[in-house]
Structure formats: C-alpha cells, structure tokens
Coordinates of C-alpha atoms and ligand atoms in Angstrom, one line a residue:
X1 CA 0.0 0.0 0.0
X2 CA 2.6 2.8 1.1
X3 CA 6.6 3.1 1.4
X4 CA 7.2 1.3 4.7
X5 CA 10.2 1.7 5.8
X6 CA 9.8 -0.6 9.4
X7 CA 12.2 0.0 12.3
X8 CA 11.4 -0.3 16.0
X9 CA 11.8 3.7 17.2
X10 CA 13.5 2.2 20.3
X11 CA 16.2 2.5 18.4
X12 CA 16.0 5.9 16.6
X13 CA 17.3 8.9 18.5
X14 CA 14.8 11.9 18.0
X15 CA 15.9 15.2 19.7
X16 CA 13.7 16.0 22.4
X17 CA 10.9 13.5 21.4
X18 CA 10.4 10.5 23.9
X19 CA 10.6 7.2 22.0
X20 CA 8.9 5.3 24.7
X21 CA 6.1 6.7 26.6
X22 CA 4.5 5.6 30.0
X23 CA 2.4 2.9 29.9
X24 CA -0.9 3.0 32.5
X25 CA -0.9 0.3 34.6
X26 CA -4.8 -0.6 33.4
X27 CA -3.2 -1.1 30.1
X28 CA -0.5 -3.4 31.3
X29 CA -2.7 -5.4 33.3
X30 CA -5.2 -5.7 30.1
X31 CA -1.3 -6.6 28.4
X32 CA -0.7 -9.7 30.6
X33 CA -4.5 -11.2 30.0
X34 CA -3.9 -10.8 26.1
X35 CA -0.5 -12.4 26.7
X36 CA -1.8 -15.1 28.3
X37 CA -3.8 -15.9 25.9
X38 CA -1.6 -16.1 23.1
X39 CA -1.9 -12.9 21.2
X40 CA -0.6 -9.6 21.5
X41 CA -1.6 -5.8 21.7
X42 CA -0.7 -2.1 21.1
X43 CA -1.6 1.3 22.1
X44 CA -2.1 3.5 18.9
X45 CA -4.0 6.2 17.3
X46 CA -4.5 9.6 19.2
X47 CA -4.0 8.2 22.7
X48 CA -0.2 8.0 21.3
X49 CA -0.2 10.9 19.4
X50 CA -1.0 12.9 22.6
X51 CA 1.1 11.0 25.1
X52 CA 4.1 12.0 22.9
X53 CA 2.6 15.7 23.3
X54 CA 2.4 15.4 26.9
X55 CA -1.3 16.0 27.2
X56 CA -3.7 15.3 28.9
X57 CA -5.2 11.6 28.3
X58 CA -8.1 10.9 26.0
X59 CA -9.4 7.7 25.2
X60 CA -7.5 4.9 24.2
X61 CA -7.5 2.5 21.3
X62 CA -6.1 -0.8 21.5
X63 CA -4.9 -2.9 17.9
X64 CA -4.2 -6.4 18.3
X65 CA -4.1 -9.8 16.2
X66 CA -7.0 -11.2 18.3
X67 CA -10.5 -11.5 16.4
X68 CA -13.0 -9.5 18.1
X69 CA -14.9 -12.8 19.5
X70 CA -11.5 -13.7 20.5
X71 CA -11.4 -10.3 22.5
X72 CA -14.7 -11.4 23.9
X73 CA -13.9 -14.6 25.3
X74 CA -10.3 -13.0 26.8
X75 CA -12.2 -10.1 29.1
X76 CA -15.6 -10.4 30.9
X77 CA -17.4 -7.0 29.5
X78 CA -17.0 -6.0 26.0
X79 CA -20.0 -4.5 23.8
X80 CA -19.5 -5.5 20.2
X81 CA -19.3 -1.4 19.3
X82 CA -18.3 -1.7 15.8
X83 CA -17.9 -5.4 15.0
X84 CA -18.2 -5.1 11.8
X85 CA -15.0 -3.0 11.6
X86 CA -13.6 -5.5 13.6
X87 CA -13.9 -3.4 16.9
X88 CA -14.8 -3.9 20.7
X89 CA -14.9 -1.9 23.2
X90 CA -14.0 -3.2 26.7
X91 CA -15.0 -2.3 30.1
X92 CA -12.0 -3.1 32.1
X93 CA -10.8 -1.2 35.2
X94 CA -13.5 1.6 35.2
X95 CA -12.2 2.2 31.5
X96 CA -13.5 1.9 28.4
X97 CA -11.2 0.8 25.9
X98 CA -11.7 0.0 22.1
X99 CA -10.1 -2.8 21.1
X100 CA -9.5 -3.1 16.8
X101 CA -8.4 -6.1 14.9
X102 CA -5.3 -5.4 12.9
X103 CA -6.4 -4.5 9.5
X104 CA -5.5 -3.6 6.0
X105 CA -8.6 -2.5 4.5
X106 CA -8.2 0.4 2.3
X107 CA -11.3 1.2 0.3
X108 CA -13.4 3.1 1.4
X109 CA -15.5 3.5 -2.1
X110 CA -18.6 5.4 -0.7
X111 CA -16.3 7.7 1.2
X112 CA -18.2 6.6 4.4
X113 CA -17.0 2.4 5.3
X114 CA -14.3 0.4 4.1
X115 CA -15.7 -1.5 1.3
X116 CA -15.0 -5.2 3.4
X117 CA -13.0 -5.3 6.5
X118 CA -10.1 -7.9 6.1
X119 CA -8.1 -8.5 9.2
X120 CA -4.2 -8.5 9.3
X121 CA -1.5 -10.5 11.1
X122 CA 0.6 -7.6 12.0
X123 CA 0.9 -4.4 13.7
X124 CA 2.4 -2.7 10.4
X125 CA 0.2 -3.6 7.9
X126 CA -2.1 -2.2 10.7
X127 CA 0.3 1.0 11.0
X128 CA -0.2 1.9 7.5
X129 CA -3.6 1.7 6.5
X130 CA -3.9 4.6 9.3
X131 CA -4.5 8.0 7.8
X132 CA -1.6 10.6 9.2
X133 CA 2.3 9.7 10.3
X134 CA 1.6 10.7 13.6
X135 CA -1.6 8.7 14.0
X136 CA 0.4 5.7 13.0
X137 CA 2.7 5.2 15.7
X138 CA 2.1 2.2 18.2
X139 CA 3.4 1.9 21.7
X140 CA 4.3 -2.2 23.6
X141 CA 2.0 -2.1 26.3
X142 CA 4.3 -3.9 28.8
X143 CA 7.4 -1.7 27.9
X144 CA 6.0 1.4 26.2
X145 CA 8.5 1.4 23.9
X146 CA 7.5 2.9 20.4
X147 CA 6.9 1.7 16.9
X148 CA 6.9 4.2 14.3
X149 CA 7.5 3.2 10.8
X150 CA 6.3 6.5 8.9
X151 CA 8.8 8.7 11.5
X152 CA 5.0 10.4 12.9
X153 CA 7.7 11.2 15.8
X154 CA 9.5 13.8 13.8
X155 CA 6.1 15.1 12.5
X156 CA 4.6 15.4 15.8
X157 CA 8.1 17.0 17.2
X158 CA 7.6 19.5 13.9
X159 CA 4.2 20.0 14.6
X160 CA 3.1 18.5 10.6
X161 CA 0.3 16.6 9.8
X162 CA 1.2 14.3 6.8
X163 CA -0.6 11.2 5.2
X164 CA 0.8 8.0 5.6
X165 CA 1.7 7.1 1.9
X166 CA 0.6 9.2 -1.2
X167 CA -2.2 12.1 -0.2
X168 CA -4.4 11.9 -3.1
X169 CA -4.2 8.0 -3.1
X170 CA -5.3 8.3 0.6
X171 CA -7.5 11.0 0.7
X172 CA -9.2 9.1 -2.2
X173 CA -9.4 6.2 0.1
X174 CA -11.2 8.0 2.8
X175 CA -13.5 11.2 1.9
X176 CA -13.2 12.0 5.8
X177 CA -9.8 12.3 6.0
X178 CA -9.2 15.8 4.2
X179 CA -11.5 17.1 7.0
X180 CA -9.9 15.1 9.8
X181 CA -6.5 16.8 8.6
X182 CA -8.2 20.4 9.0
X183 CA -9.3 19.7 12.2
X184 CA -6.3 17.9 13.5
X185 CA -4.9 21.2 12.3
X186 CA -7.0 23.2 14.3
X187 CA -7.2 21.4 17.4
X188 CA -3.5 20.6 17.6
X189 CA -2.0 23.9 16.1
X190 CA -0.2 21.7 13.4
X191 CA 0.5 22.6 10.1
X192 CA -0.7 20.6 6.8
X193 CA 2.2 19.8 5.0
X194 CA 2.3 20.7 1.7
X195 CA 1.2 17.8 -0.9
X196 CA -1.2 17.1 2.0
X197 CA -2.8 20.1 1.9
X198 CA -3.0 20.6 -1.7
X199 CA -4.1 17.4 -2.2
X200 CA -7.5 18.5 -0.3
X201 CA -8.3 20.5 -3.3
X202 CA -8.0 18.0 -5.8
X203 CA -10.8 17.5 -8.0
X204 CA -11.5 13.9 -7.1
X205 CA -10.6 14.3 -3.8
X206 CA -12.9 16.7 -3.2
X207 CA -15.7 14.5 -4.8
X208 CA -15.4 12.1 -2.4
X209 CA -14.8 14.2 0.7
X210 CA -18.4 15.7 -0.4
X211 CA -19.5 12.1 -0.5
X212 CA -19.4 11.5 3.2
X213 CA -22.3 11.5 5.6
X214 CA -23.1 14.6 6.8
X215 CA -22.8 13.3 10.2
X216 CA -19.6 12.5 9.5
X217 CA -18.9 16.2 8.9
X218 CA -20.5 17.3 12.0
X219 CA -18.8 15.0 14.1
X220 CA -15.6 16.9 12.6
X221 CA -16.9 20.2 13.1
X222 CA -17.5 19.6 16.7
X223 CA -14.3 18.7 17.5
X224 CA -13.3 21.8 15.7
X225 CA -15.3 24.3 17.3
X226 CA -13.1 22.7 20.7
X227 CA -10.0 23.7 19.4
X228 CA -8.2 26.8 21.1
X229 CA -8.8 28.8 17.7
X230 CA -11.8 26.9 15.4
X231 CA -10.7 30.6 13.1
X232 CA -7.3 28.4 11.8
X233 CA -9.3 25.7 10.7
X234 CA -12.5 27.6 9.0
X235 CA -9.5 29.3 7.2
X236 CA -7.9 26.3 6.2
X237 CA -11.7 25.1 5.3
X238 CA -12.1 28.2 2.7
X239 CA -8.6 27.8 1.2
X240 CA -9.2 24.2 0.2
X241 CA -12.5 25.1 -1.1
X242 CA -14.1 22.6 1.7
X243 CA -15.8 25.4 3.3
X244 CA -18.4 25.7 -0.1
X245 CA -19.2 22.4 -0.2
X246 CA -20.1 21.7 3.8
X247 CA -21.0 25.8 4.6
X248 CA -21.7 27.5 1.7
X249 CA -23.6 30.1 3.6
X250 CA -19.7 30.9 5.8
X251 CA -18.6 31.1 2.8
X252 CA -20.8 33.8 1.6
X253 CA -19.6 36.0 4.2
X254 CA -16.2 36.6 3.3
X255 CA -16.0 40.1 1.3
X256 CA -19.3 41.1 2.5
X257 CA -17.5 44.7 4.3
X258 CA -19.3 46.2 7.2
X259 CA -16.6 49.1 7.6
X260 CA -18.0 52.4 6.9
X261 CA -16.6 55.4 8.5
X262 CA -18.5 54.8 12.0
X263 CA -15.2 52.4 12.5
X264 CA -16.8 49.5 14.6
X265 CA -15.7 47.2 11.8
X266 CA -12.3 46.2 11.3
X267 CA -13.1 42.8 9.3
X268 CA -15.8 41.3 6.8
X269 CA -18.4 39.4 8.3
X270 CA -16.4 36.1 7.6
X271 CA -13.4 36.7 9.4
X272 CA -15.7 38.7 12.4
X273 CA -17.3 35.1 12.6
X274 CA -14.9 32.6 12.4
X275 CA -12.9 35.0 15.3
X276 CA -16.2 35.5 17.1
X277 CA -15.8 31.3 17.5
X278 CA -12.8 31.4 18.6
X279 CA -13.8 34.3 21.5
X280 CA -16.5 31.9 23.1
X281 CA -15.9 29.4 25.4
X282 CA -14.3 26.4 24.1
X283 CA -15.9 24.0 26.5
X284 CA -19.7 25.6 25.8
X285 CA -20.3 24.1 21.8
X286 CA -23.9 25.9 21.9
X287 CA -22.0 29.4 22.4
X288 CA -19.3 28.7 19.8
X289 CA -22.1 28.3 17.3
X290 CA -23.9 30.8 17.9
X291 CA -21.1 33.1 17.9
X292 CA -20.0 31.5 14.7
X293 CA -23.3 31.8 13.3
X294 CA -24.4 35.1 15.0
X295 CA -24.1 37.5 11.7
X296 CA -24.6 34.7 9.1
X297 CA -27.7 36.9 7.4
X298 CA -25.6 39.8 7.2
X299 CA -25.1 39.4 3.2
X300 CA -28.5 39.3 2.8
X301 CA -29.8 41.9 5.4
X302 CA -27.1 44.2 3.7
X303 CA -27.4 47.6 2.4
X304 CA -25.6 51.2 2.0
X305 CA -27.6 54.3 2.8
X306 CA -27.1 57.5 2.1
X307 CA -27.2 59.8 5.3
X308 CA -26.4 63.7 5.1
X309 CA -22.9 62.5 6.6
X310 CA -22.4 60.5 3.7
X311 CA -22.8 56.3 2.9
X312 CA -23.2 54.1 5.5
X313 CA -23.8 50.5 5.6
X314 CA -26.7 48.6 7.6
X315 CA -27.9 45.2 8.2
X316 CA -31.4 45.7 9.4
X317 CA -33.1 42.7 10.9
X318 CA -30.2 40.9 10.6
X319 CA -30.4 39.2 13.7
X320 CA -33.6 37.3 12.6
X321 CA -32.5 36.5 9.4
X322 CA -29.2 35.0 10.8
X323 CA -31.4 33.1 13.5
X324 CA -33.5 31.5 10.1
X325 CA -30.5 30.5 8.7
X326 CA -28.6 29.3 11.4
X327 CA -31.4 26.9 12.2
X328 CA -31.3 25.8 8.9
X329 CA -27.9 24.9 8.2
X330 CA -27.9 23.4 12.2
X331 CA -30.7 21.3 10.8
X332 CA -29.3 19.8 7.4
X333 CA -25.6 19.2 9.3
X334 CA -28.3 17.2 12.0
X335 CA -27.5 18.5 14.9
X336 CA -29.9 17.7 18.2
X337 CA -33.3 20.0 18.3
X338 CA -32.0 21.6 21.4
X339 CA -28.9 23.0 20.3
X340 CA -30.6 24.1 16.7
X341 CA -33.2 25.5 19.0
X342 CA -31.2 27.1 21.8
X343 CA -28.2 28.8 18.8
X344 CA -30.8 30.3 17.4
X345 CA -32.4 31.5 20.6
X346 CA -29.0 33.1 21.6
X347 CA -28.4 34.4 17.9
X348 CA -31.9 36.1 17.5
X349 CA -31.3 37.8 20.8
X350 CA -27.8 38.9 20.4
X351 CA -28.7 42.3 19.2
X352 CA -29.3 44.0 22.7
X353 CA -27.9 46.9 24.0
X354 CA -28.2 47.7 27.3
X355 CA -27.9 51.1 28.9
X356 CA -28.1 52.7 32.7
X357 CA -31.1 54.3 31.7
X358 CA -33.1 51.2 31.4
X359 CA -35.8 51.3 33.7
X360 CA -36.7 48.1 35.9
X361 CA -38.8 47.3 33.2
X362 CA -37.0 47.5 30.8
X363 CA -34.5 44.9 32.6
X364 CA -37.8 42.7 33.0
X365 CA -38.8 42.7 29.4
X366 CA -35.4 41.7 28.6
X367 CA -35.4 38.8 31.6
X368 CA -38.7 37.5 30.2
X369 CA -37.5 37.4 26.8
X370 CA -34.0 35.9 27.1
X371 CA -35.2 33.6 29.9
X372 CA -33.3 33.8 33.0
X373 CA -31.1 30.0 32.0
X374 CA -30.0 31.4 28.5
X375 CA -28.9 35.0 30.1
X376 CA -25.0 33.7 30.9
X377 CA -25.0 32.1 27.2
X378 CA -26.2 35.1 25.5
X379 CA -23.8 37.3 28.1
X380 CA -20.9 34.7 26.6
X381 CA -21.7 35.4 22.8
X382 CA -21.7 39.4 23.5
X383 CA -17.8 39.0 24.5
X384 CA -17.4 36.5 21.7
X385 CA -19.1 39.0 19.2
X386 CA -17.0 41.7 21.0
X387 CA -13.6 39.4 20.2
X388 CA -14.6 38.9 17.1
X389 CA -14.6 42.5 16.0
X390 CA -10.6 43.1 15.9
X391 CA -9.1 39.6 17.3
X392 CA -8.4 40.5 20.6
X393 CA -9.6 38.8 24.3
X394 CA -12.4 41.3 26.1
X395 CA -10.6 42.0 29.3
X396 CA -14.1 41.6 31.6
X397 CA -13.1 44.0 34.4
X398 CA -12.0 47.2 32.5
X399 CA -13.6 47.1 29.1
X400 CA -16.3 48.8 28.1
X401 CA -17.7 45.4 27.4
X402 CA -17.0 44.0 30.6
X403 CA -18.6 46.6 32.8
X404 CA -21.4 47.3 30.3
X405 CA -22.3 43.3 31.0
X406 CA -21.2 43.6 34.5
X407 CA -23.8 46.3 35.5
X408 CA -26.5 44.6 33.5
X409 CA -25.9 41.0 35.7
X410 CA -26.6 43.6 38.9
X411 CA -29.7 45.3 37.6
X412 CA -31.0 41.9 36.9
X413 CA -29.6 40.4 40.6
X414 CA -31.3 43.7 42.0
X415 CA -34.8 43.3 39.9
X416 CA -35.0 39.8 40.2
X417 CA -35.4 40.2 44.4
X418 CA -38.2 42.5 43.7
X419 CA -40.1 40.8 40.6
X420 CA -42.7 38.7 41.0
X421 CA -43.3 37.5 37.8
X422 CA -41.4 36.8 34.5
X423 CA -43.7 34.4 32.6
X424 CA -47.5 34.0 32.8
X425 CA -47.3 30.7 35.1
X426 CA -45.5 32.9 37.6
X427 CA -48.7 34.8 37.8
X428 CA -50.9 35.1 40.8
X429 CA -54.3 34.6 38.5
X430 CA -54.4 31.6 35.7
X431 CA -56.8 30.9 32.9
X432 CA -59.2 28.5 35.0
X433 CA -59.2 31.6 37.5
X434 CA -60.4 34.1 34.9
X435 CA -62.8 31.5 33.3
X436 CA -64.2 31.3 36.7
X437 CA -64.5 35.7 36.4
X438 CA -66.6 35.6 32.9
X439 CA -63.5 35.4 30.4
X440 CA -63.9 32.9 28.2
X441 CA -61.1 30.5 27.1
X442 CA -59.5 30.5 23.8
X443 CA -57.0 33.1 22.1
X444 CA -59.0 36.3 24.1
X445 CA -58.0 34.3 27.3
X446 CA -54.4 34.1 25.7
X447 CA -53.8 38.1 25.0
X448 CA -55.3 38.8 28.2
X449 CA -52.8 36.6 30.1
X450 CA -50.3 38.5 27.9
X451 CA -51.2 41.8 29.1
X452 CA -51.2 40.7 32.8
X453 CA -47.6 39.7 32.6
X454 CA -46.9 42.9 30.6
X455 CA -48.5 44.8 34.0
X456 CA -47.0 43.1 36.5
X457 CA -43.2 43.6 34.4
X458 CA -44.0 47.2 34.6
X459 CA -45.8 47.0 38.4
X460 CA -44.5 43.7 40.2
X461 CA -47.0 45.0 42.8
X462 CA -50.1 44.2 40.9
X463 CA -49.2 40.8 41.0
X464 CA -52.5 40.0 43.2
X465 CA -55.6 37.7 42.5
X466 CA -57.5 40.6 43.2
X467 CA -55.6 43.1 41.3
X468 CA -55.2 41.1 38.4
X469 CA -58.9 39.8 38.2
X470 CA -59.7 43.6 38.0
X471 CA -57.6 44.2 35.3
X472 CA -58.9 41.1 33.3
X473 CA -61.8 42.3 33.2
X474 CA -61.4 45.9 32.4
X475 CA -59.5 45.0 29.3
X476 CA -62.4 42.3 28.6
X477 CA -64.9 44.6 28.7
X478 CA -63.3 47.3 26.8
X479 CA -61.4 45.5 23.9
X480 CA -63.1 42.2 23.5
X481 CA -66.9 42.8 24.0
X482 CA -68.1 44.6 21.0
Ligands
ATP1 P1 -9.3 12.0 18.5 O1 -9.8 10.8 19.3 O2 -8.7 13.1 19.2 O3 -10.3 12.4 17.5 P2 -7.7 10.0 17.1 O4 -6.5 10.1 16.3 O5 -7.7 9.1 18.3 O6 -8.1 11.5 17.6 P3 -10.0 8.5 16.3 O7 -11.1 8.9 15.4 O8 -10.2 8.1 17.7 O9 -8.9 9.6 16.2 O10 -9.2 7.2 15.6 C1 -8.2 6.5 16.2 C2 -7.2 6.1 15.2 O11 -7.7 5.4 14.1 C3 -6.5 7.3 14.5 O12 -5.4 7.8 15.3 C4 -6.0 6.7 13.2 O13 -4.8 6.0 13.4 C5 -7.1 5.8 12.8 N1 -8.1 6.4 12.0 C6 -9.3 7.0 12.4 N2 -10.0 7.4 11.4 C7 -9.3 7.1 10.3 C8 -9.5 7.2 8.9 N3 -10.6 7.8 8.4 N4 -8.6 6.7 8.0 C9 -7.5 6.1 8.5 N5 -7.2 5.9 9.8 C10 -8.1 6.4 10.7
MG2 MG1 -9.4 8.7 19.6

C-alpha cells in the first residue's frame, strides 16, 4: 500500500521526542490477559499521538491480532461497538477501551466504510492503512516502547500533519480524512504539510470528501469548534474550497465589508465570525455556534444608505435572518433539536444593547424574553461577538464590554429580588381563575394573560388575585366585548 520503511523507534534517536512513553498500569494489566492468551496488543491512534505531546489523556484504542470474538472470550465485559469494523470496546478497570483487529482495508469506495474489512496478522500492515504519520505510531503495552515506521515522531516534534503514503491516493481512500486533517490542524495547532494540503483540493478528492455522511462532517466540526482557535481551521476550510461544499452560507460572508466610516468594523463578516468562534468558550459548543453563526444573514440583510454625513452601511433585521439561517444549516448538518433551538435563541437575541437608563422594566422585558437560563449564554456570545470585531480577548473587568455586561448581571440580581413575575405561570391569576370571572377560554384568554404579565413587568405589585382579576376584566370589557 505505502513506502514502509519498518524499524522499531527504540532505536531511533529523536531530539527531544520520547521514544517510549509511560504505559498505565490498566493497560499493562489488560497486556498480561492478552499475553496469556496467546496474542498480542498495542496502544495507537491519538492516545499515542497525545502522550508524545504530553497532554492530557483521551481515550485509548487498543490494535491487536486477536478477532473480536476472540477479545470477547479474553475479558468479561465487551459491547461488540463496531464489529463489523472489527472493533470492541472493553470495560476493564472503570475504562473503556476499544479494542480493533489489525487490518488492512483500504477502500473506502462510498467515502463513508471500508468496502469489506479484512483483518491483518501484524501491527504494520495495521500501521499503515492509518491516515496521518503521527496517527500511525504504536506503543508495547508492557514496555511502552515505540513503533513508528512513517517517523509520525519527527512530525509530531515539527508539529506536521502528513498522510501516511501518497495524499491523493489516501484522501481518495477515505472522503473524511481531508476534513480530519483540517481539524487535526486546528485542534492541535499543526500545520498541513504541503502535498497534503494541496491534495485537499484535488478535484476527485474533493468529490469524495463531499460524499461522506453529513454526520460524519458534523462529528468533525464539533471537534473543531473545541479547538483553542476553530478561526485556523474555518481558514484552512475556505482555502481548500471545503468550506463551499459543507457551509456555503460561511462562505458567503467573506468580502461582504461592514466598515464604513463609523469604525466599529475592522473585518468582513467572515473573518468577524470565524474569530467571534474562537472568542466563546471552548468547552460551551452551543456558544461557539452561535457566535460562529451570530451574523450569518448579514449578506443578505445588507445595504448602503445614504445619510447627510455620507454612505453608511446597515444590516437591518439581521439578527432574525441569521437566526433563520442558522437553524437551517444546524438542521441539514443534523445536529440535536435543542442546540438548533437554543443557537438560534442566543443568535436572534444577540442584538441588545443595554444602557443605565433602562428602567426596571425594561430589565424585566429583557429577563422574560431571554429567559433567565440562557442570560449567561447570551452574556458569553456578547464577548465572543465583541472578540470577534478586531481579534483581541475582552478584558471583563476594565472594558467597556465587561462593565457594560457587569452592570446589566446587577440590575438583573437587584430586579430579580423584587419581581414577582417573568412568565404567565408565575402569575398570581391563571386561565381557569379568569374563566371562573366571565372570560372565556381560547385566544382572548391568551392576549389577556399576555397583558397581565406585561403589567406586572412594569408594576410587580399588581401581582395580586384581586388586582389582576380587575384588570382582566377591564381589558375584557373594553377590547373584547363589541
Ligand atoms: P481523536 O480521538 O482526538 O479524534 P484520534 O487520532 O484518536 O483522535 P480516532 O477517530 O479516535 O482519532 O481514531 C483512532 C485512530 O484510528 C487514528 O489515530 C488513526 O490511526 C485511525 N483512524 C481513524 N480514522 C481514520 C480514517 N478515516 N482513516 C484512516 N485511519 C483512521
Ligand atoms: Mg481517539
């Protein structure tokens, strides 16, 4: 399949880069049961990758020459995860571990599964059906000593992603892997070698990476949006031309300028996005997309007005056309209904601006219609929004941002001890209680309730059976009684 030029790292001397990594002893205990059984077993994949990086663990993925019902009758709990791909996963220790057959499969025709899984006898072959150099390293579970036949050492040391083998062969292998290198590339701050990354863009390549599932994709873009900077990968998304196929409506951002001479623009809305992502929370995947989303109906909402200062450029509405389309794309990349529902939430509501002079009204309306669990989200995307407008960290304490936000969180704190009611179940009359007055049920009933909450947002005090009964049936009599 590839060059393979096989030597036991143990042996190699690379600067700085361990050639034997520490083994956990869960690992060598799962070692001596597959020993005693007559087979062997490696640590590979990213658990490798990352051990050599010194970080922190992730999961790990074992590669042996036992058959998966072998692995089943060697340890007492294994769920047959992915048998057909010749993998287990084990519950051994409080860990889960995946165990995979050694394989050589290497056709992966409908860019989603290997055409038929055939299962090797050795950890090479193994080694290089594996997609990048420094995926394809495997460590000796009882000594921890290295095996690294495609030198993924020195990549990983020079921070490279490269394919094992030819790129275009084995990009056209595997339609996933172009967008596994990007977001390798992202998440790890590596860079794409060269034939690598062109081979992204070519033509048949990029057939088949636009052949893979779409939840394939999304998988991929979640880890993404985890990376430190999701921006280096969205870039690396547009120059390979990936971005159009996946996002076309990203990609309709870039040149769409928002600069006029008010200044609050230093970038087009696809740069403003992608650095907005990388502004939110890394651990909070709901924020990142709405912040990555937040503008994404700016091209359309766009337009250039003449004022007696001279052009300037709006985006009216833009905020509800970004939510549309946010929940759109969100919906064909299949994501769960409440993270389509709660990005857009967070996206249509982005566009607030609060000021001292807000009465405690005001500060209710704005309660009611964020709702109180979404207010540290949508607090979250105004910093990432705020990043995202020159590439720079908000400093929280002493930024205009940060106090402006600040102040807000106290008014609500303040206005919360005092309020009595925020939604229409919170208030002190309910429908049957009306019906019970004279107001019939049905969509009067439902404006009626509407206008009580509206009251008691600007009056908390009228929150009272009494009070409220009264003004039921004032507004019954004078709007909805002919
Ligand atoms: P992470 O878990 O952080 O996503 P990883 O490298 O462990 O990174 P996995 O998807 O868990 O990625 O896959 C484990 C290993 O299986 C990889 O390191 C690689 O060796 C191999 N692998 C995964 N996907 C592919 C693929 N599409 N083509 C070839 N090899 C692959
Ligand atoms: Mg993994």
């Amino acid at each position: 399949l590839v060059d393979k030029k096989l030597y036991f790292s143990c042996q190699m001397n690379i600067n700085s880069i361990t050639n034997q990594i520490k083994i956990p002893h869960e690992l060598k205990k799962m070692n001596e049961l597959f020993e005693k059984a007559g087979f062997e077993a490696y640590l590979v994949g990213g658990a490798v990758r990352d051990m050599i990086l010194q970080k922190e663990e992730t999961d790990w993925d074992l590669a042996t020459n036992a058959t998966p019902e072998q692995v089943m009758s060697i340890f007492h709990r294994v769920i047959p995860t992915g048998i057909a791909h010749g993998t287990v996963t084990v519950l051994f220790m409080n860990r889960q571990i995946e165990v995979t057959t050694y394989r050589t499969e290497s056709d992966y025709s409908d860019g989603r599964h290997p055409d038929k899984v055939e299962y090797s006898k050795n950890i090479d072959e193994d080694l290089s059906r594996r997609d990048f150099t420094m995926n394809a390293i495997a460590a000796n579970l009882a000594t921890g000593c290295i095996k690294d036949p495609f030198d993924g050492c020195t990549d990983i040391k020079n921070k490279i992603i490269r394919t094992v083998g030819n790129a275009i062969d084995r990009f056209s292998e595997d339609g996933l892997r172009p967008v596994r290198a990007i977001r390798f590339s992202a998440q790890l701050g590596f860079e794409i070698e060269k034939n690598t990354l062109e081979a992204i863009s070519n033509p048949s390549v990029m057939q088949k990476t636009s052949g893979i599932s779409i939840e394939r994709f999304r998988d991929e873009l979640i880890k993404m949006l985890k990376a430190d900077k999701p921006s280096e990968g969205f870039k690396l998304m547009e120059k390979t031309h990936m971005l159009s196929q996946f996002l076309p409506e990203l990609q309709n951002c870039r040149n769409v300028i928002q600069s006029d001479k008010r200044g609050f623009h230093e970038f087009d809305v696809f740069d403003h996005l992608v650095y907005a992502a990388d502004g939110a929370p890394k651990e909070d995947l709901t924020v990142r997309l709405a912040a990555l989303l937040h503008d994404i109906g700016k091209p359309a909402a766009k337009r250039t007005e003449q004022t007696s200062d001279g052009e300037i450029i709006t985006f009216y509405n833009h905020e509800t056309l970004s939510a549309e389309i946010a929940g759109k794309i969100l919906t064909r990349l299949k994501f769960p209904n409440n993270i389509v529902n709660s990005v857009c939430h967070l996206v249509k509501q982005h566009m607030f601006f609060y000021e001292s002079s807000w009465t405690d009204a005001a500060v209710r309306r704005f309660i009611a219609r964020v709702q109180l669990e979404n207010l540290d989200q949508l607090f979250a995307l105004r910093v990432a929004d705020v990043y995202g407008m020159h590439n720079v960290p908000v400093r929280l304490h002493d930024s205009e941002t940060g106090k402006n936000l600040c102040e807000l969180k106290k008014r609500i704190e303040k206005v919360l001890k005092k309020s009595t009611a925020l939604s229409i179940k919170d208030l002190a009359v309910n429908g049957n209680d009306l019906m019970t007055s004279g107001i019939p049920a049905g969509k009067t009933m439902g404006k009626i309730l509407t206008q009580l909450l509206e009251a008691v947002m600007e009056d908390p005090e009228q929150n009272t059976k009494e009070k409220l009964t009264e003004i039921a049936l004032n507004l019954y009599k004078k709007f909805y009684t002919k």
